[in-house]
Each structure stands twice: as C-alpha cells, then as structure tokens.
mmCIF file of the C-alpha atoms, coordinates in Angstrom:
data_MODEL
# 
_entry.id   MODEL 
# 
loop_
_atom_site.group_PDB 
_atom_site.id 
_atom_site.type_symbol 
_atom_site.label_atom_id 
_atom_site.label_alt_id 
_atom_site.label_comp_id 
_atom_site.label_asym_id 
_atom_site.label_entity_id 
_atom_site.label_seq_id 
_atom_site.pdbx_PDB_ins_code 
_atom_site.Cartn_x 
_atom_site.Cartn_y 
_atom_site.Cartn_z 
_atom_site.occupancy 
_atom_site.B_iso_or_equiv 
_atom_site.pdbx_formal_charge 
_atom_site.auth_seq_id 
_atom_site.auth_comp_id 
_atom_site.auth_asym_id 
_atom_site.auth_atom_id 
_atom_site.pdbx_PDB_model_num 
ATOM 1   C CA . MET A 1 1   ? 53.558 48.127 129.138 1.00 0.00 ? 1   MET A CA 1 
ATOM 2   C CA . THR A 1 2   ? 53.068 44.954 127.435 1.00 0.00 ? 2   THR A CA 1 
ATOM 3   C CA . LYS A 1 3   ? 53.581 44.737 123.751 1.00 0.00 ? 3   LYS A CA 1 
ATOM 4   C CA . ARG A 1 4   ? 50.274 44.134 123.262 1.00 0.00 ? 4   ARG A CA 1 
ATOM 5   C CA . ASP A 1 5   ? 49.475 47.728 124.598 1.00 0.00 ? 5   ASP A CA 1 
ATOM 6   C CA . GLN A 1 6   ? 51.697 49.248 122.896 1.00 0.00 ? 6   GLN A CA 1 
ATOM 7   C CA . SER A 1 7   ? 50.386 48.370 119.808 1.00 0.00 ? 7   SER A CA 1 
ATOM 8   C CA . THR A 1 8   ? 46.995 49.067 120.600 1.00 0.00 ? 8   THR A CA 1 
ATOM 9   C CA . ASP A 1 9   ? 48.403 52.851 121.538 1.00 0.00 ? 9   ASP A CA 1 
ATOM 10  C CA . ALA A 1 10  ? 50.163 52.959 118.053 1.00 0.00 ? 10  ALA A CA 1 
ATOM 11  C CA . ALA A 1 11  ? 46.842 52.168 116.599 1.00 0.00 ? 11  ALA A CA 1 
ATOM 12  C CA . ARG A 1 12  ? 45.127 54.711 118.514 1.00 0.00 ? 12  ARG A CA 1 
ATOM 13  C CA . GLU A 1 13  ? 47.493 57.265 117.723 1.00 0.00 ? 13  GLU A CA 1 
ATOM 14  C CA . LYS A 1 14  ? 47.815 56.532 114.046 1.00 0.00 ? 14  LYS A CA 1 
ATOM 15  C CA . ASP A 1 15  ? 43.423 57.163 113.901 1.00 0.00 ? 15  ASP A CA 1 
ATOM 16  C CA . ARG A 1 16  ? 43.965 60.000 115.730 1.00 0.00 ? 16  ARG A CA 1 
ATOM 17  C CA . GLU A 1 17  ? 46.247 61.060 113.311 1.00 0.00 ? 17  GLU A CA 1 
ATOM 18  C CA . LYS A 1 18  ? 43.868 60.113 110.207 1.00 0.00 ? 18  LYS A CA 1 
ATOM 19  C CA . TRP A 1 19  ? 41.202 61.495 111.978 1.00 0.00 ? 19  TRP A CA 1 
ATOM 20  C CA . LEU A 1 20  ? 43.289 64.919 112.291 1.00 0.00 ? 20  LEU A CA 1 
ATOM 21  C CA . ALA A 1 21  ? 44.319 64.800 108.913 1.00 0.00 ? 21  ALA A CA 1 
ATOM 22  C CA . ARG A 1 22  ? 40.967 64.526 107.354 1.00 0.00 ? 22  ARG A CA 1 
ATOM 23  C CA . PHE A 1 23  ? 39.367 66.795 109.382 1.00 0.00 ? 23  PHE A CA 1 
ATOM 24  C CA . GLN A 1 24  ? 42.579 69.536 108.409 1.00 0.00 ? 24  GLN A CA 1 
ATOM 25  C CA . VAL A 1 25  ? 41.988 68.745 104.473 1.00 0.00 ? 25  VAL A CA 1 
ATOM 26  C CA . ARG A 1 26  ? 37.471 68.856 104.767 1.00 0.00 ? 26  ARG A CA 1 
ATOM 27  C CA . LEU A 1 27  ? 38.040 72.496 106.562 1.00 0.00 ? 27  LEU A CA 1 
ATOM 28  C CA . ALA A 1 28  ? 40.673 73.588 104.349 1.00 0.00 ? 28  ALA A CA 1 
ATOM 29  C CA . MET A 1 29  ? 38.305 73.069 101.283 1.00 0.00 ? 29  MET A CA 1 
ATOM 30  C CA . GLN A 1 30  ? 35.414 74.772 102.789 1.00 0.00 ? 30  GLN A CA 1 
ATOM 31  C CA . PRO A 1 31  ? 34.432 78.441 100.986 1.00 0.00 ? 31  PRO A CA 1 
ATOM 32  C CA . GLY A 1 32  ? 36.313 81.385 103.059 1.00 0.00 ? 32  GLY A CA 1 
ATOM 33  C CA . VAL A 1 33  ? 38.815 78.689 104.673 1.00 0.00 ? 33  VAL A CA 1 
ATOM 34  C CA . ASP A 1 34  ? 42.240 80.247 104.650 1.00 0.00 ? 34  ASP A CA 1 
ATOM 35  C CA . ARG A 1 35  ? 45.635 78.980 107.146 1.00 0.00 ? 35  ARG A CA 1 
ATOM 36  C CA . ALA A 1 36  ? 44.757 80.548 110.169 1.00 0.00 ? 36  ALA A CA 1 
ATOM 37  C CA . VAL A 1 37  ? 41.128 79.455 110.146 1.00 0.00 ? 37  VAL A CA 1 
ATOM 38  C CA . VAL A 1 38  ? 42.972 75.426 109.974 1.00 0.00 ? 38  VAL A CA 1 
ATOM 39  C CA . LEU A 1 39  ? 46.313 76.401 112.706 1.00 0.00 ? 39  LEU A CA 1 
ATOM 40  C CA . GLN A 1 40  ? 43.018 77.700 115.052 1.00 0.00 ? 40  GLN A CA 1 
ATOM 41  C CA . ALA A 1 41  ? 40.787 74.818 114.281 1.00 0.00 ? 41  ALA A CA 1 
ATOM 42  C CA . VAL A 1 42  ? 43.631 72.391 114.277 1.00 0.00 ? 42  VAL A CA 1 
ATOM 43  C CA . LYS A 1 43  ? 44.610 73.747 117.928 1.00 0.00 ? 43  LYS A CA 1 
ATOM 44  C CA . ASN A 1 44  ? 41.367 73.802 119.405 1.00 0.00 ? 44  ASN A CA 1 
ATOM 45  C CA . VAL A 1 45  ? 40.757 70.192 118.316 1.00 0.00 ? 45  VAL A CA 1 
ATOM 46  C CA . THR A 1 46  ? 44.551 69.130 119.749 1.00 0.00 ? 46  THR A CA 1 
ATOM 47  C CA . THR A 1 47  ? 44.146 71.003 123.295 1.00 0.00 ? 47  THR A CA 1 
ATOM 48  C CA . ARG A 1 48  ? 40.562 69.537 123.961 1.00 0.00 ? 48  ARG A CA 1 
ATOM 49  C CA . CYS A 1 49  ? 41.878 65.970 122.932 1.00 0.00 ? 49  CYS A CA 1 
ATOM 50  C CA . ALA A 1 50  ? 45.238 67.017 125.211 1.00 0.00 ? 50  ALA A CA 1 
ATOM 51  C CA . GLU A 1 51  ? 43.081 67.844 128.449 1.00 0.00 ? 51  GLU A CA 1 
ATOM 52  C CA . THR A 1 52  ? 39.991 65.407 128.020 1.00 0.00 ? 52  THR A CA 1 
ATOM 53  C CA . GLY A 1 53  ? 41.838 62.767 126.887 1.00 0.00 ? 53  GLY A CA 1 
ATOM 54  C CA . GLU A 1 54  ? 39.310 61.832 124.530 1.00 0.00 ? 54  GLU A CA 1 
ATOM 55  C CA . HIS A 1 55  ? 39.683 61.022 120.484 1.00 0.00 ? 55  HIS A CA 1 
ATOM 56  C CA . PRO A 1 56  ? 38.513 63.254 118.487 1.00 0.00 ? 56  PRO A CA 1 
ATOM 57  C CA . ARG A 1 57  ? 35.511 61.388 116.939 1.00 0.00 ? 57  ARG A CA 1 
ATOM 58  C CA . THR A 1 58  ? 34.334 60.828 120.316 1.00 0.00 ? 58  THR A CA 1 
ATOM 59  C CA . ALA A 1 59  ? 34.625 64.893 120.946 1.00 0.00 ? 59  ALA A CA 1 
ATOM 60  C CA . PHE A 1 60  ? 33.600 65.859 117.414 1.00 0.00 ? 60  PHE A CA 1 
ATOM 61  C CA . GLY A 1 61  ? 32.109 63.922 115.475 1.00 0.00 ? 61  GLY A CA 1 
ATOM 62  C CA . ASP A 1 62  ? 32.891 62.996 111.835 1.00 0.00 ? 62  ASP A CA 1 
ATOM 63  C CA . PRO A 1 63  ? 35.408 64.970 110.354 1.00 0.00 ? 63  PRO A CA 1 
ATOM 64  C CA . ASP A 1 64  ? 33.789 66.040 107.617 1.00 0.00 ? 64  ASP A CA 1 
ATOM 65  C CA . ALA A 1 65  ? 30.458 67.515 109.113 1.00 0.00 ? 65  ALA A CA 1 
ATOM 66  C CA . TYR A 1 66  ? 32.750 69.297 111.762 1.00 0.00 ? 66  TYR A CA 1 
ATOM 67  C CA . ALA A 1 67  ? 35.069 70.839 109.444 1.00 0.00 ? 67  ALA A CA 1 
ATOM 68  C CA . VAL A 1 68  ? 31.566 72.416 107.982 1.00 0.00 ? 68  VAL A CA 1 
ATOM 69  C CA . GLN A 1 69  ? 30.675 73.605 111.307 1.00 0.00 ? 69  GLN A CA 1 
ATOM 70  C CA . VAL A 1 70  ? 33.825 75.030 112.148 1.00 0.00 ? 70  VAL A CA 1 
ATOM 71  C CA . ALA A 1 71  ? 34.065 76.879 109.115 1.00 0.00 ? 71  ALA A CA 1 
ATOM 72  C CA . ALA A 1 72  ? 30.247 78.105 109.251 1.00 0.00 ? 72  ALA A CA 1 
ATOM 73  C CA . GLN A 1 73  ? 31.511 78.986 113.533 1.00 0.00 ? 73  GLN A CA 1 
ATOM 74  C CA . LEU A 1 74  ? 34.975 80.980 112.143 1.00 0.00 ? 74  LEU A CA 1 
ATOM 75  C CA . VAL A 1 75  ? 34.668 82.520 108.416 1.00 0.00 ? 75  VAL A CA 1 
ATOM 76  C CA . PRO A 1 76  ? 32.053 85.403 108.639 1.00 0.00 ? 76  PRO A CA 1 
ATOM 77  C CA . ALA A 1 77  ? 29.080 85.024 105.965 1.00 0.00 ? 77  ALA A CA 1 
ATOM 78  C CA . ASP A 1 78  ? 30.465 87.580 103.533 1.00 0.00 ? 78  ASP A CA 1 
ATOM 79  C CA . ARG A 1 79  ? 33.875 86.241 103.215 1.00 0.00 ? 79  ARG A CA 1 
ATOM 80  C CA . ALA A 1 80  ? 33.024 82.447 102.775 1.00 0.00 ? 80  ALA A CA 1 
ATOM 81  C CA . ALA A 1 81  ? 29.758 84.126 100.509 1.00 0.00 ? 81  ALA A CA 1 
ATOM 82  C CA . ARG A 1 82  ? 32.629 85.640 98.190  1.00 0.00 ? 82  ARG A CA 1 
ATOM 83  C CA . ALA A 1 83  ? 34.353 81.942 98.328  1.00 0.00 ? 83  ALA A CA 1 
ATOM 84  C CA . ARG A 1 84  ? 31.937 80.558 96.632  1.00 0.00 ? 84  ARG A CA 1 
ATOM 85  C CA . GLN A 1 85  ? 30.762 83.267 94.151  1.00 0.00 ? 85  GLN A CA 1 
ATOM 86  C CA . HIS A 1 86  ? 34.653 83.181 93.268  1.00 0.00 ? 86  HIS A CA 1 
ATOM 87  C CA . ASN A 1 87  ? 34.661 79.688 92.516  1.00 0.00 ? 87  ASN A CA 1 
ATOM 88  C CA . ALA A 1 88  ? 31.610 79.875 90.815  1.00 0.00 ? 88  ALA A CA 1 
ATOM 89  C CA . VAL A 1 89  ? 32.956 81.695 88.268  1.00 0.00 ? 89  VAL A CA 1 
ATOM 90  C CA . VAL A 1 90  ? 36.210 79.530 88.556  1.00 0.00 ? 90  VAL A CA 1 
ATOM 91  C CA . ASP A 1 91  ? 34.101 76.709 87.497  1.00 0.00 ? 91  ASP A CA 1 
ATOM 92  C CA . ALA A 1 92  ? 31.970 78.567 84.787  1.00 0.00 ? 92  ALA A CA 1 
ATOM 93  C CA . VAL A 1 93  ? 35.386 79.972 82.843  1.00 0.00 ? 93  VAL A CA 1 
ATOM 94  C CA . ASP A 1 94  ? 37.041 76.162 83.259  1.00 0.00 ? 94  ASP A CA 1 
ATOM 95  C CA . SER A 1 95  ? 33.904 74.453 81.411  1.00 0.00 ? 95  SER A CA 1 
ATOM 96  C CA . ALA A 1 96  ? 34.054 76.832 78.667  1.00 0.00 ? 96  ALA A CA 1 
ATOM 97  C CA . LEU A 1 97  ? 37.643 76.761 78.263  1.00 0.00 ? 97  LEU A CA 1 
ATOM 98  C CA . LYS A 1 98  ? 37.126 72.594 78.506  1.00 0.00 ? 98  LYS A CA 1 
ATOM 99  C CA . LYS A 1 99  ? 34.697 73.247 75.881  1.00 0.00 ? 99  LYS A CA 1 
ATOM 100 C CA . ALA A 1 100 ? 36.554 74.769 73.994  1.00 0.00 ? 100 ALA A CA 1 
ATOM 101 C CA . ARG A 1 101 ? 39.303 72.937 73.624  1.00 0.00 ? 101 ARG A CA 1 
ATOM 102 C CA . ASP A 1 102 ? 37.180 69.865 72.742  1.00 0.00 ? 102 ASP A CA 1 
ATOM 103 C CA . ILE A 1 103 ? 35.808 72.156 69.640  1.00 0.00 ? 103 ILE A CA 1 
ATOM 104 C CA . VAL A 1 104 ? 39.445 72.627 68.339  1.00 0.00 ? 104 VAL A CA 1 
ATOM 105 C CA . GLY A 1 105 ? 40.880 69.527 69.356  1.00 0.00 ? 105 GLY A CA 1 
ATOM 106 C CA . LEU A 1 106 ? 43.294 71.045 71.510  1.00 0.00 ? 106 LEU A CA 1 
# 
C-alpha cells in the first residue's frame, strides 16, 4: 500500500468516526433516548457498515436526520412524549429562575 493510499484510508476512517460521533450525540439528545438505545443504534450502524463496506453517510444519510429517524423507531411514543413534557417543565422552571435572579440582581 502506498503512502497516499494510507493517508486516504486514514481520512476515510476519520470521516466515519466523525459521522458516528455526531450521530451518537444527536441521538442522545432525542427525547426518551437512553444509553441502551444509543448502544443498539451504534451497533446496528457499525455492523452494517462492516458487512457492506459502505460509509455511514452513504448507508444512512445525514447523521442528524438519521438520529431523529432511529429515535422514532426505537423509543416508544409514550416515553418520548413524557421526556418532551419533562424537558418543557425543566425549561420553564429554569427560565423562571433566571428571571428571578435578574430581578434581584443575583
């Protein structure tokens, strides 16, 4: 293997790693997604890419969009709804506390 081939392979591998890292982060941010869902999804992606030799972007597209799609498939709708509701409550309380701190000058 020539030095150029090695650098091209290294660049491809780095790009795969970047795609996978972004996918993991975006997936973890989806409502109701827990560690088990992330691990299962990553395993599915890496297995398919290893079997086919495809780059994850070729096989699954944009990592952000695929994360949303996977979350919709793997997270039960009621769990996702509860997580969204919880996040909304936490955001509302955080906003109220911030306004209170601004009023008292803390």
